[in-house]
CSV table of C-alpha atoms and ligand atoms in Angstrom, one decimal:
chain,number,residue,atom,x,y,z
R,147,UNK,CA,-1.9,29.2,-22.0
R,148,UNK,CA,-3.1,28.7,-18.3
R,149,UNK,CA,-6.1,29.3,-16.4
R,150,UNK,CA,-6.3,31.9,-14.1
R,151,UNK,CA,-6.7,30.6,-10.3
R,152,UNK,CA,-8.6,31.8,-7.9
R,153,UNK,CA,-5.9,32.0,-4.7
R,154,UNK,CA,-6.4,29.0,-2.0
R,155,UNK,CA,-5.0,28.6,1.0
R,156,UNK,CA,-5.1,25.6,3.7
R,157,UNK,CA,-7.6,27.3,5.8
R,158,UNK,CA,-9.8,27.0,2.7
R,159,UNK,CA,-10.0,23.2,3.7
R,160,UNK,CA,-11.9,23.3,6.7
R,161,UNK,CA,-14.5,25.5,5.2
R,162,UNK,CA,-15.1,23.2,1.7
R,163,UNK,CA,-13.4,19.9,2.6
R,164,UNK,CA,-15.4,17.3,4.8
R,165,UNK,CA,-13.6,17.3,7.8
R,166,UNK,CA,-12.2,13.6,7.4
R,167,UNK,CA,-9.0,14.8,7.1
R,168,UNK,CA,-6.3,16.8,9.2
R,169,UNK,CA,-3.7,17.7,6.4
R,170,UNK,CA,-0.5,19.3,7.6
R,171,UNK,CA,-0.6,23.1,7.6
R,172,UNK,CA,1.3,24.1,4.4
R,173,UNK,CA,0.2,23.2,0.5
R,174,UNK,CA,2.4,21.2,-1.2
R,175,UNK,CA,2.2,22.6,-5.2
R,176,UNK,CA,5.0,21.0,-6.5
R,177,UNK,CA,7.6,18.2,-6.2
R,178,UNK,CA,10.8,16.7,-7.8
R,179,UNK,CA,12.2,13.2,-6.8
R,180,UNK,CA,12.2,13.2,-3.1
R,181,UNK,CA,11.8,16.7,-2.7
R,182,UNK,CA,8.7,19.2,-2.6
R,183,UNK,CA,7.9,22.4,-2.7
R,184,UNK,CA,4.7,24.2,-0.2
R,185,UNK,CA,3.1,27.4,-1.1
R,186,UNK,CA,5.6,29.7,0.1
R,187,UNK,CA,8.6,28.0,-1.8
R,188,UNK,CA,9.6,26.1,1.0
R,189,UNK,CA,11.5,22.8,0.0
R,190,UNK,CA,10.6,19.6,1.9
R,191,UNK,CA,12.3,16.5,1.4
R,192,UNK,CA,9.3,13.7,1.1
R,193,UNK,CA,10.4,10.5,2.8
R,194,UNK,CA,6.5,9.7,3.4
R,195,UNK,CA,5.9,8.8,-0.5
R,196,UNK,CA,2.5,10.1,-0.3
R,197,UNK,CA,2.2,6.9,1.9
R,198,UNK,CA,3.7,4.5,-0.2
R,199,UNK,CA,2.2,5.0,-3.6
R,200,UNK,CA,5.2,7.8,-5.4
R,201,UNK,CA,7.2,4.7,-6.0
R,202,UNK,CA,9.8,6.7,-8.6
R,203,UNK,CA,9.1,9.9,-6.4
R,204,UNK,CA,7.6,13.2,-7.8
R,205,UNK,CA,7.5,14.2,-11.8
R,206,UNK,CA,9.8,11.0,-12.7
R,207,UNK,CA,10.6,11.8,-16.2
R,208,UNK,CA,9.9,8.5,-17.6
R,209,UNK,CA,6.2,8.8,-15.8
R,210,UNK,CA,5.7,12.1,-16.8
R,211,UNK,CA,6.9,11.3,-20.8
R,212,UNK,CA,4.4,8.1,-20.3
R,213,UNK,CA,1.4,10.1,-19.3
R,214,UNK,CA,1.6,12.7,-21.3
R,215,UNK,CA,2.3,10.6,-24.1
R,216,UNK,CA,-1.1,8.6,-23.2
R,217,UNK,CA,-2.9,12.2,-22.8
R,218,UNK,CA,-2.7,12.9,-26.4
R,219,UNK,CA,-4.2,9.4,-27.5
R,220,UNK,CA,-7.0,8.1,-25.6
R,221,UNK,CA,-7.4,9.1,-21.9
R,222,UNK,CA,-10.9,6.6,-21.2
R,223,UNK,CA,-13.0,4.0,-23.4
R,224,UNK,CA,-14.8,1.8,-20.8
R,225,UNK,CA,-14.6,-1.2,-20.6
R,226,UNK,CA,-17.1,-2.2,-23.7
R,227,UNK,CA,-13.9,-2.1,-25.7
R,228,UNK,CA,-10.1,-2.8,-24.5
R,229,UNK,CA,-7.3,-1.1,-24.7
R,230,UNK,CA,-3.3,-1.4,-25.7
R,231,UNK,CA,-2.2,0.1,-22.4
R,232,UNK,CA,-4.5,-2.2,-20.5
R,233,UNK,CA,-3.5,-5.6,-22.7
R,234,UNK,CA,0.3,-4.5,-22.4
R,235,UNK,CA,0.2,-4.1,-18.0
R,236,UNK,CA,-1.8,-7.4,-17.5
R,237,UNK,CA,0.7,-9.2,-19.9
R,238,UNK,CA,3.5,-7.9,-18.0
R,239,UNK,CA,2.5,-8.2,-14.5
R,240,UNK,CA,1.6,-12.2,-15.1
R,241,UNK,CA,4.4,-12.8,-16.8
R,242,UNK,CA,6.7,-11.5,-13.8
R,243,UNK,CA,3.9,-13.0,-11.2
R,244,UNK,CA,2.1,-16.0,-10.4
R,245,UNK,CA,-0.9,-14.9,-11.6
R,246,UNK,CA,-2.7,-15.5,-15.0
R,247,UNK,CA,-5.3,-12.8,-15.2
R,248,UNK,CA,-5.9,-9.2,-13.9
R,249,UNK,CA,-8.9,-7.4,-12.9
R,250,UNK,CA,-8.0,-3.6,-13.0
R,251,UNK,CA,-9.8,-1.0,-10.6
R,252,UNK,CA,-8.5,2.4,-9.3
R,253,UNK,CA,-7.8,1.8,-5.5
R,254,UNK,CA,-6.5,-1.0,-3.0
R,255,UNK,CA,-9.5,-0.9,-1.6
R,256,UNK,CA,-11.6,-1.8,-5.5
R,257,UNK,CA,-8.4,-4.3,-5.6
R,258,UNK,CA,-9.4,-5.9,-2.5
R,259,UNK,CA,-13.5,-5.7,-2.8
R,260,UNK,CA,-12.9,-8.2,-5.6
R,261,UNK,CA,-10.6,-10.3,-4.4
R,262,UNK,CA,-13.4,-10.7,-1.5
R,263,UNK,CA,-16.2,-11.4,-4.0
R,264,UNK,CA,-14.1,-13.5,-6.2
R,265,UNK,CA,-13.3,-16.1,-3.3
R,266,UNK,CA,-17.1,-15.7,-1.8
R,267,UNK,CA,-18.0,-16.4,-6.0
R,268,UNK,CA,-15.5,-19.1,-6.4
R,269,UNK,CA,-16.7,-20.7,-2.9
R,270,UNK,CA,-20.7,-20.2,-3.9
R,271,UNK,CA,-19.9,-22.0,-7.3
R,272,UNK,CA,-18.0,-25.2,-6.2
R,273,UNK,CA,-19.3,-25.6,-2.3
R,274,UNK,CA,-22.6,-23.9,-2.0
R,275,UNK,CA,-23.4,-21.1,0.4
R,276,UNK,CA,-22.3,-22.3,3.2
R,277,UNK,CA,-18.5,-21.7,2.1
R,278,UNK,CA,-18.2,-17.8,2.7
R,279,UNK,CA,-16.3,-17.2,5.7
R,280,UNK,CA,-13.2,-15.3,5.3
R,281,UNK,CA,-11.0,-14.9,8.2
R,282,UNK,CA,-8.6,-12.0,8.2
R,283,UNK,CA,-6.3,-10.6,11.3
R,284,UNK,CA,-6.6,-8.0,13.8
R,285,UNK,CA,-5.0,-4.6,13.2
R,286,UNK,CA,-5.1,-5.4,9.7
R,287,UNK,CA,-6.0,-3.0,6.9
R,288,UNK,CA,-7.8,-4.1,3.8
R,289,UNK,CA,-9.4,-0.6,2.9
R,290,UNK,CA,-12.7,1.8,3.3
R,291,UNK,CA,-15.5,0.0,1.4
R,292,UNK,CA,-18.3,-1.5,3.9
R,293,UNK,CA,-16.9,-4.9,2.7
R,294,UNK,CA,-13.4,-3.7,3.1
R,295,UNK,CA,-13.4,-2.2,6.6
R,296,UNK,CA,-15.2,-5.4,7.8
R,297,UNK,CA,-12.6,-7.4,7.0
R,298,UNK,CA,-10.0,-5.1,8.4
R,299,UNK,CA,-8.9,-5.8,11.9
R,300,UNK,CA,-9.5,-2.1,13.1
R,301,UNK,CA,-13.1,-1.5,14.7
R,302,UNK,CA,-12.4,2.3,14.4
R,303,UNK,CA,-13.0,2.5,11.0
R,304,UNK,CA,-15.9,-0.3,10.8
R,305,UNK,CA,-18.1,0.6,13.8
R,306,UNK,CA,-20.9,3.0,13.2
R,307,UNK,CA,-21.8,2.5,9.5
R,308,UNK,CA,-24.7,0.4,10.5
R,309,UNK,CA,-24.6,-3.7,9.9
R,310,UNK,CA,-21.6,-5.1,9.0
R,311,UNK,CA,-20.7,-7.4,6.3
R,312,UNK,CA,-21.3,-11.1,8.0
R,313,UNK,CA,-19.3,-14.1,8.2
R,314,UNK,CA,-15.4,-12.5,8.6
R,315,UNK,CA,-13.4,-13.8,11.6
R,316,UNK,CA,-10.2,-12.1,13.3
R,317,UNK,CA,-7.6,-13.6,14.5
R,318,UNK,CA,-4.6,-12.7,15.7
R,319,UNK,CA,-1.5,-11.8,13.2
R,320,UNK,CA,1.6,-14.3,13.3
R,321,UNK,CA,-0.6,-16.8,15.2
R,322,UNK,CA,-0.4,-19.5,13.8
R,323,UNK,CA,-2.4,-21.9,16.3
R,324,UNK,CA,-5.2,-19.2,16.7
R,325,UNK,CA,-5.4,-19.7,12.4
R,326,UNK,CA,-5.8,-23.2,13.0
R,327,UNK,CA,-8.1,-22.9,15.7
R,328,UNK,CA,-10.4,-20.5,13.3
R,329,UNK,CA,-9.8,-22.1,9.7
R,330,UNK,CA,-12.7,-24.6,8.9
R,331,UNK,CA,-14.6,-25.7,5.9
R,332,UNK,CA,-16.8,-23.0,5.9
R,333,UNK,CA,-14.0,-20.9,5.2
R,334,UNK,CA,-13.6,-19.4,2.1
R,335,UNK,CA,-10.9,-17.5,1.8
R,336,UNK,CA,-8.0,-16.3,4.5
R,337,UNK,CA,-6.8,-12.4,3.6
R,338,UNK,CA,-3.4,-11.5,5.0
R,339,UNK,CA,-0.8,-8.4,4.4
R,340,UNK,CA,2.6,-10.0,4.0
R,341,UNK,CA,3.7,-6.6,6.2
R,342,UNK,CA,1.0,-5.3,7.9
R,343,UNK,CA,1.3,-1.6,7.1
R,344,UNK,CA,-0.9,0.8,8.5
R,345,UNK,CA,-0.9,-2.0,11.4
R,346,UNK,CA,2.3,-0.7,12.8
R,347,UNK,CA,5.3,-1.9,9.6
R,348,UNK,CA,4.9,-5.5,11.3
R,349,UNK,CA,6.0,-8.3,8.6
R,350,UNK,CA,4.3,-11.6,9.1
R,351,UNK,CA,6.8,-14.6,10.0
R,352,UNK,CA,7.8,-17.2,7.1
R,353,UNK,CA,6.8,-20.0,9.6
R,354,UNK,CA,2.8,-18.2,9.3
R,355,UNK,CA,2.3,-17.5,6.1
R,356,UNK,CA,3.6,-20.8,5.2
R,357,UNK,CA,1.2,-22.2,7.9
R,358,UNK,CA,-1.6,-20.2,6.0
R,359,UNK,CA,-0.6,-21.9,2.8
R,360,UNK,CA,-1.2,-25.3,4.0
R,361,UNK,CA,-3.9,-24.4,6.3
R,362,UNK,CA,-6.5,-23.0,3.1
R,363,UNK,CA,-5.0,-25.8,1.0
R,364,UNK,CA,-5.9,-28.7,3.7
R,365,UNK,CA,-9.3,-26.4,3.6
R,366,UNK,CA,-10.2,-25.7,0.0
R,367,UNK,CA,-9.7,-21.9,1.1
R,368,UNK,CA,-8.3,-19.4,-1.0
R,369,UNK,CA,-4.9,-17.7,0.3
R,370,UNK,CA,-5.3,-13.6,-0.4
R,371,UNK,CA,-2.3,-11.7,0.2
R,372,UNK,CA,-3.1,-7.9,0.4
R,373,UNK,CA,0.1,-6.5,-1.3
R,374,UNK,CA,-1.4,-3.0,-1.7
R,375,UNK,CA,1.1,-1.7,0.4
R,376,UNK,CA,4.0,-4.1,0.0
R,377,UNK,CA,4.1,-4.5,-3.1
R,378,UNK,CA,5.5,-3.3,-6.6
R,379,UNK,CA,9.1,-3.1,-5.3
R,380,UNK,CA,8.5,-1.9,-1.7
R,381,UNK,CA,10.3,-4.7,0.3
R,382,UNK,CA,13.1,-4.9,-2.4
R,383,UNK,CA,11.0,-7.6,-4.3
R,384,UNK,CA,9.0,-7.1,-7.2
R,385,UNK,CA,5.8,-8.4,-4.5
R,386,UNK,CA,6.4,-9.5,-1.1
R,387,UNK,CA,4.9,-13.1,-1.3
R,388,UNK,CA,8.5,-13.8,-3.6
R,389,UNK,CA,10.7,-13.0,-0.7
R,390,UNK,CA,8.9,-15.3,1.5
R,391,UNK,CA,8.4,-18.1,-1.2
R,392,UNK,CA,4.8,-18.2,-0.5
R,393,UNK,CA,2.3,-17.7,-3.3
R,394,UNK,CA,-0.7,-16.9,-3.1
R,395,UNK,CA,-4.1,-17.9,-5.1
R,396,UNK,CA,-5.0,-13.9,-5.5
R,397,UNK,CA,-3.1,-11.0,-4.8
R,398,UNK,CA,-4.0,-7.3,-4.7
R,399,UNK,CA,-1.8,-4.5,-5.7
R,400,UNK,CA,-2.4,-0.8,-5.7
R,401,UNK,CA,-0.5,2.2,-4.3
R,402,UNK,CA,2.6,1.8,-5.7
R,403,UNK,CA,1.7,0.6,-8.2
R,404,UNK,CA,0.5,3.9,-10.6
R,405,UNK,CA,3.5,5.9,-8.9
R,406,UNK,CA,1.1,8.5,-8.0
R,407,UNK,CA,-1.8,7.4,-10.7
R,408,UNK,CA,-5.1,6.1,-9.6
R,409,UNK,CA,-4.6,2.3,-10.3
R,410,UNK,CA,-5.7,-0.9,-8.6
R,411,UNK,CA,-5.4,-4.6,-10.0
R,412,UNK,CA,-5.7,-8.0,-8.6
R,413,UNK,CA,-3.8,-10.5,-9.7
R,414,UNK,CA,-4.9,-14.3,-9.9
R,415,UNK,CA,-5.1,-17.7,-11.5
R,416,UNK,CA,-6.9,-19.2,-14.6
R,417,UNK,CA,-9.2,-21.3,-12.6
R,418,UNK,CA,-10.4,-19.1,-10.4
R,419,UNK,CA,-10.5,-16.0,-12.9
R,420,UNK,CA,-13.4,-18.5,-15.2
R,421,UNK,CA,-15.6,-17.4,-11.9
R,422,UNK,CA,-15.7,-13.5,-12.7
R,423,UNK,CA,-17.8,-14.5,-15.9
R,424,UNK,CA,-19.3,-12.1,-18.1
R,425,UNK,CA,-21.6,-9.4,-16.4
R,426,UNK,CA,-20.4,-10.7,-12.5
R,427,UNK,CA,-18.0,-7.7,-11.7
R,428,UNK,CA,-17.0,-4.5,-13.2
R,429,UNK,CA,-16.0,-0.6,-13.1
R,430,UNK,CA,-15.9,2.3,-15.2
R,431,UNK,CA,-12.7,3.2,-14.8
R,432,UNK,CA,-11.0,0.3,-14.1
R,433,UNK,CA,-8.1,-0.3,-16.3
R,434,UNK,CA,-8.3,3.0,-18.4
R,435,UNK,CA,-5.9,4.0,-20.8
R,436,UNK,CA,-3.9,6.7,-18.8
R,437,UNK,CA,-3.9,4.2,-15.3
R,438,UNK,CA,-2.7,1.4,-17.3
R,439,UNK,CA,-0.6,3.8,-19.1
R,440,UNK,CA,1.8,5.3,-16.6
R,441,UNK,CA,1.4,1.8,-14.5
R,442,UNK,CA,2.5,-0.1,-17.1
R,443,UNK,CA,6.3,2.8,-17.4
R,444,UNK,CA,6.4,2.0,-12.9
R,445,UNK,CA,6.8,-1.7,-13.7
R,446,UNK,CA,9.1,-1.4,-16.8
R,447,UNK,CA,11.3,1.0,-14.2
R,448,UNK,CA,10.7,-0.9,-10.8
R,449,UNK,CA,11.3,-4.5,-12.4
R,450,UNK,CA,14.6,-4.5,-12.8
R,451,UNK,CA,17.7,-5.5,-11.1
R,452,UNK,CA,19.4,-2.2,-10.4
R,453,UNK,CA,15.9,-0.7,-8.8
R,454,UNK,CA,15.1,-4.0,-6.6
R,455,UNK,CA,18.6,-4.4,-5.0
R,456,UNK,CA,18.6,-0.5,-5.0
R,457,UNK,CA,15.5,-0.7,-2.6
R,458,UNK,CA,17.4,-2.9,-0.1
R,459,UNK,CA,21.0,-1.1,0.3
R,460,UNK,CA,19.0,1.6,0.7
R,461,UNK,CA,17.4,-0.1,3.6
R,462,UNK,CA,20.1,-0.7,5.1
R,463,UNK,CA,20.9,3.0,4.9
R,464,UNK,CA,18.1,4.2,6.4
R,465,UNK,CA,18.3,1.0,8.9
R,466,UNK,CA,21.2,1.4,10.4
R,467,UNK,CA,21.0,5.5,10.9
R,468,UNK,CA,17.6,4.8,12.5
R,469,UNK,CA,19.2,2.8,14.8
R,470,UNK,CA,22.3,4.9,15.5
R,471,UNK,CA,19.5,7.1,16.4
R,472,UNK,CA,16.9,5.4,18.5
R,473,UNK,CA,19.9,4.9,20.4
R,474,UNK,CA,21.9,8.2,21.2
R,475,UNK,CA,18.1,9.2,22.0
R,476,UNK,CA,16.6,6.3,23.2
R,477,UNK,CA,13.1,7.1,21.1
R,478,UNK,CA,12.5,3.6,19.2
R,479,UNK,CA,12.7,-0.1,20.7
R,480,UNK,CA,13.1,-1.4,17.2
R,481,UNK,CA,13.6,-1.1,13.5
R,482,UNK,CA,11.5,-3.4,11.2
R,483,UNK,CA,10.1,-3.7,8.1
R,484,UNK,CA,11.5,-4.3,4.7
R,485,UNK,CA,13.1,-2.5,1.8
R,486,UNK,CA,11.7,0.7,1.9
R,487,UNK,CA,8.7,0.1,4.1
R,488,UNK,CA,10.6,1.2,7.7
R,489,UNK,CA,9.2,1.0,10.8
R,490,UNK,CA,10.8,3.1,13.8
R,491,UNK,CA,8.8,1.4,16.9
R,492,UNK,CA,8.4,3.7,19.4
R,493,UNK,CA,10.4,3.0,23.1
R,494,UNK,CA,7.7,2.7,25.8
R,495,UNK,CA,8.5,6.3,27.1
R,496,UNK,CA,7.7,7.7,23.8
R,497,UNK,CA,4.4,5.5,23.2
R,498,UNK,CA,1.4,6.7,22.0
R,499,UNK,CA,3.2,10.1,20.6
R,500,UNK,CA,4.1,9.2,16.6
R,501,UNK,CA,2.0,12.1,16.1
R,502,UNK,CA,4.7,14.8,17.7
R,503,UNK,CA,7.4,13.4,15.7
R,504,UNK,CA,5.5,13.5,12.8
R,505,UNK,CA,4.8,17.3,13.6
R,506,UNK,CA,8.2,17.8,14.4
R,507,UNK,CA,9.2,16.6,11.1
R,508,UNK,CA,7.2,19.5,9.8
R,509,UNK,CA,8.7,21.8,11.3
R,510,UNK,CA,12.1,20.6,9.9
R,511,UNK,CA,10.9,20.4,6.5
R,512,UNK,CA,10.5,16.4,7.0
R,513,UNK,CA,7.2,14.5,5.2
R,514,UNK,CA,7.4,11.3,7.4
R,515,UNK,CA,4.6,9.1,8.3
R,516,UNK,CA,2.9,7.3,11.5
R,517,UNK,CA,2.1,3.9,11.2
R,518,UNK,CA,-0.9,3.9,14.5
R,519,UNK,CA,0.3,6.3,17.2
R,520,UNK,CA,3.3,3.9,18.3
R,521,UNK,CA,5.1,3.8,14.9
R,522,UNK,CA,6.9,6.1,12.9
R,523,UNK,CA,6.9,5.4,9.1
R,524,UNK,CA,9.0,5.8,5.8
R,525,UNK,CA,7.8,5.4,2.4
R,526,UNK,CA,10.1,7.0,0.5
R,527,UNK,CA,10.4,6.2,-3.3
R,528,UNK,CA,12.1,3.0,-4.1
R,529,UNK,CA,14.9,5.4,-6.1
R,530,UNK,CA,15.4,8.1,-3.5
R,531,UNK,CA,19.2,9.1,-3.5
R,532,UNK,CA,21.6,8.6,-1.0
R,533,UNK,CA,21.9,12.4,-0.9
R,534,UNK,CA,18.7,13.0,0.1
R,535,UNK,CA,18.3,9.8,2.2
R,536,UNK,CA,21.0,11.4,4.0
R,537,UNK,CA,19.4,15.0,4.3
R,538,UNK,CA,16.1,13.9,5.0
R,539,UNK,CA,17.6,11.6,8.0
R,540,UNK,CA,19.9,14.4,9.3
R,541,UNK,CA,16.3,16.7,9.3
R,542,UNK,CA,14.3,13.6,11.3
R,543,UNK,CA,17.4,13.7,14.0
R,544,UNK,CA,16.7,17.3,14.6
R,545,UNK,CA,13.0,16.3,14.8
R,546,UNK,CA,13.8,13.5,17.2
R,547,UNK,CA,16.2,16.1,19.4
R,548,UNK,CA,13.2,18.5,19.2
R,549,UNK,CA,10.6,15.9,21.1
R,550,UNK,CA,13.1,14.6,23.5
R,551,UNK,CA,14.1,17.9,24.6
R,552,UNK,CA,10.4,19.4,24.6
J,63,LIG,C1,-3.7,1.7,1.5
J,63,LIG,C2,-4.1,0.2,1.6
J,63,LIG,C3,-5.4,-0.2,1.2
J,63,LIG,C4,-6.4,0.7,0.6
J,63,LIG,O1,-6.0,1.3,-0.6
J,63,LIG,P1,-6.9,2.6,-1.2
J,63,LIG,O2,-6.2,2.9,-2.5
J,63,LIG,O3,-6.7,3.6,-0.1
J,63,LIG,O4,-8.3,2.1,-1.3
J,63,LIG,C5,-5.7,-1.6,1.3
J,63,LIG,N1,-4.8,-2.4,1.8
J,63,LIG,C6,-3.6,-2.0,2.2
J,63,LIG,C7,-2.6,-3.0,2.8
J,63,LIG,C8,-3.2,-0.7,2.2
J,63,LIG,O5,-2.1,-0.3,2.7
């Protein structure tokens, strides 16, 4: 039994969509692993991982079995009772994290509005009003709420929205004097992205965020690491802060985290979680059933041995064909990141133009990504094969040929 659909096409978008988009020109309608299928049955392979977030690719079988499985129970409840799915993911992710209690929400950007509130809370309840300044770094991305986009390092997407939230300071990422130059008692909390993502794949230096640690504890300020992005496996870790050995006192996690689901958490201690008392934050989705659900199947997958050391050889893999590359055509200056989170930098002769490649990947049935306009990004899932790490490379050199030779 299935509804009848009316036919769509992408040209429908611009008619019924608010333009704050420019999707690609084909429809993607269905996909399997790292591989997807556009309206007219044309197979992709998906190295862009719907930026990040389809960490066991498209219609994983163990998501699939754990959604539908969820479907036929109890799909949402609010929050004036709990749930099993909800009480199962919060006792996993603190027993494999720092943390000691979750707040779940349904975007990075939920994830990180609360972290925000939490430390402005926490700072209102033991230091008075004074304490609210959070300083954050430029080029940073935290998000679209008001809140959110002011504390992001990227004017473009907080100018013109009318006053902005007060008392946020930017500073420049991997400084570590320009920190100490801006930290002070007023500060409440500092908010950094262990790998700046939609900054341009740039991971932060040990040396900094170990300066950051010592800075907000010399303070009283709270370290917030934005892991919506790194996080849940990406860098080969289960978060990023364990590969750099430095914790933080709350940490957001999103995109990768529901494989595809709406899901958003943050993650943080017993004293500072006594500060988001009855009645002082909340959502009506936030932790329902389904999220929590499938969410809960991405971490028993992800959290394992064979996945995490899985993400970095395939790193490597895709590292050192990148750089074969950027070489015999002389398109990227570099090759950072970590696990898979990849950054191609783009050589100075090729600045500015991420979008062409991306365009060019297109036409080669490539889903890549741009990190700014002088990065190109992967996001594949974190159990891609090397088959179609291999195919989907081979179809970004015949990308890269076609911009060089343009
Ligand atoms: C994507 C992203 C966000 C925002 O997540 P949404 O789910 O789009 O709200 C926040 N922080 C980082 C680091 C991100 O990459």
């Amino acid at each position: 039994m299935s509804a009848s659909h009316t036919p769509v096409e992408r040209a429908d978008f611009d008619k019924v969509i608010v333009p704050s988009y420019a999707p690609a020109a084909f429809v993607p309608v269905r996909g399997l692993g790292s591989r997807v299928w556009d309206q007219s049955g044309r197979e992709l392979v998906d190295l862009a991982g719907g930026i990040a977030v389809n960490s066991l690719g498209h219609a994983h079988p163990a998501l699939v079995e754990a959604l539908t499985e969820q479907a036929g129970l109890l799909w949402h409840i609010s929050n004036v009772f709990t749930n099993e799915p909800a009480l199962r993911l919060a006792k996993k992710l603190t027993a494999a994290t720092f943390a000691d209690r979750v707040f779940f929400c349904n975007s990075g950007a939920e994830a990180n509005e609360a972290a925000f509130k939490l430390a402005r809370r926490y700072a209102h309840n033991l230091f008075g009003a004074e304490k609210h300044e959070i300083i954050a770094a430029t080029n940073s991305f935290h998000g679209r709420t008001l809140f959110t986009v002011s504390v992001g390092g990227q004017p473009k997407y907080s100018d013109g929205f009318g006053p902005k939230i007060q008392g946020i300071t930017h500073v420049p990422y991997n400084d570590i004097e320009a920190l100490k130059a801006a930290i002070s008692d007023k500060t409440c909390a500092v908010v950094l992205e262990p790998i700046q993502g939609e900054g341009g794949v740039l991971p932060a230096d040990r040396a900094y965020l170990e300066a950051a640690r010592a800075l907000c504890d010399q303070h009283h300020a709270l370290l917030v690491f934005d892991e919506v992005q790194s996080g849940m496996g990406r860098t080969g870790s289960l978060y990023a802060y364990m590969e750099y050995g430095v914790t933080p006192d709350v940490l957001t996690s999103a995109k990768s985290l529901g494989g595809g689901f709406p899901i958003g958490a943050m993650l943080t201690t017993e004293k500072l979680a006594a500060h988001l008392s009855v009645g002082v934050h909340g959502t009506t989705y936030g932790g329902n059933p389904l999220a929590c659900a499938v969410a809960e199947r991405v971490l028993d997958v992800v959290n394992t041995p064979e996945v995490l050391q899985g993400v970095k050889a395939k790193h490597e893999r895709f590292a050192a064909r990148l750089r074969e590359m950027g070489e015999r055509y002389g398109v990227f200056s570099g090759v950072r990141g970590a696990g898979l989170l990849i950054g191609g930098v783009l050589a100075e002769a090729y600045k500015g133009r991420a979008k062409d490649f991306v365009d060019a990947a297109e036409k080669e049935a490539l889903m890549i990504l741009q990190a700014g306009p002088d990065v190109l990004r992967l996001a594949p899932s974190l159990v891609i094969d090397d088959a179609d790490i291999d195919e989907g490379l081979a179809r970004l050199e015949r990308a890269i040929a076609r911009v060089v030779q343009a």
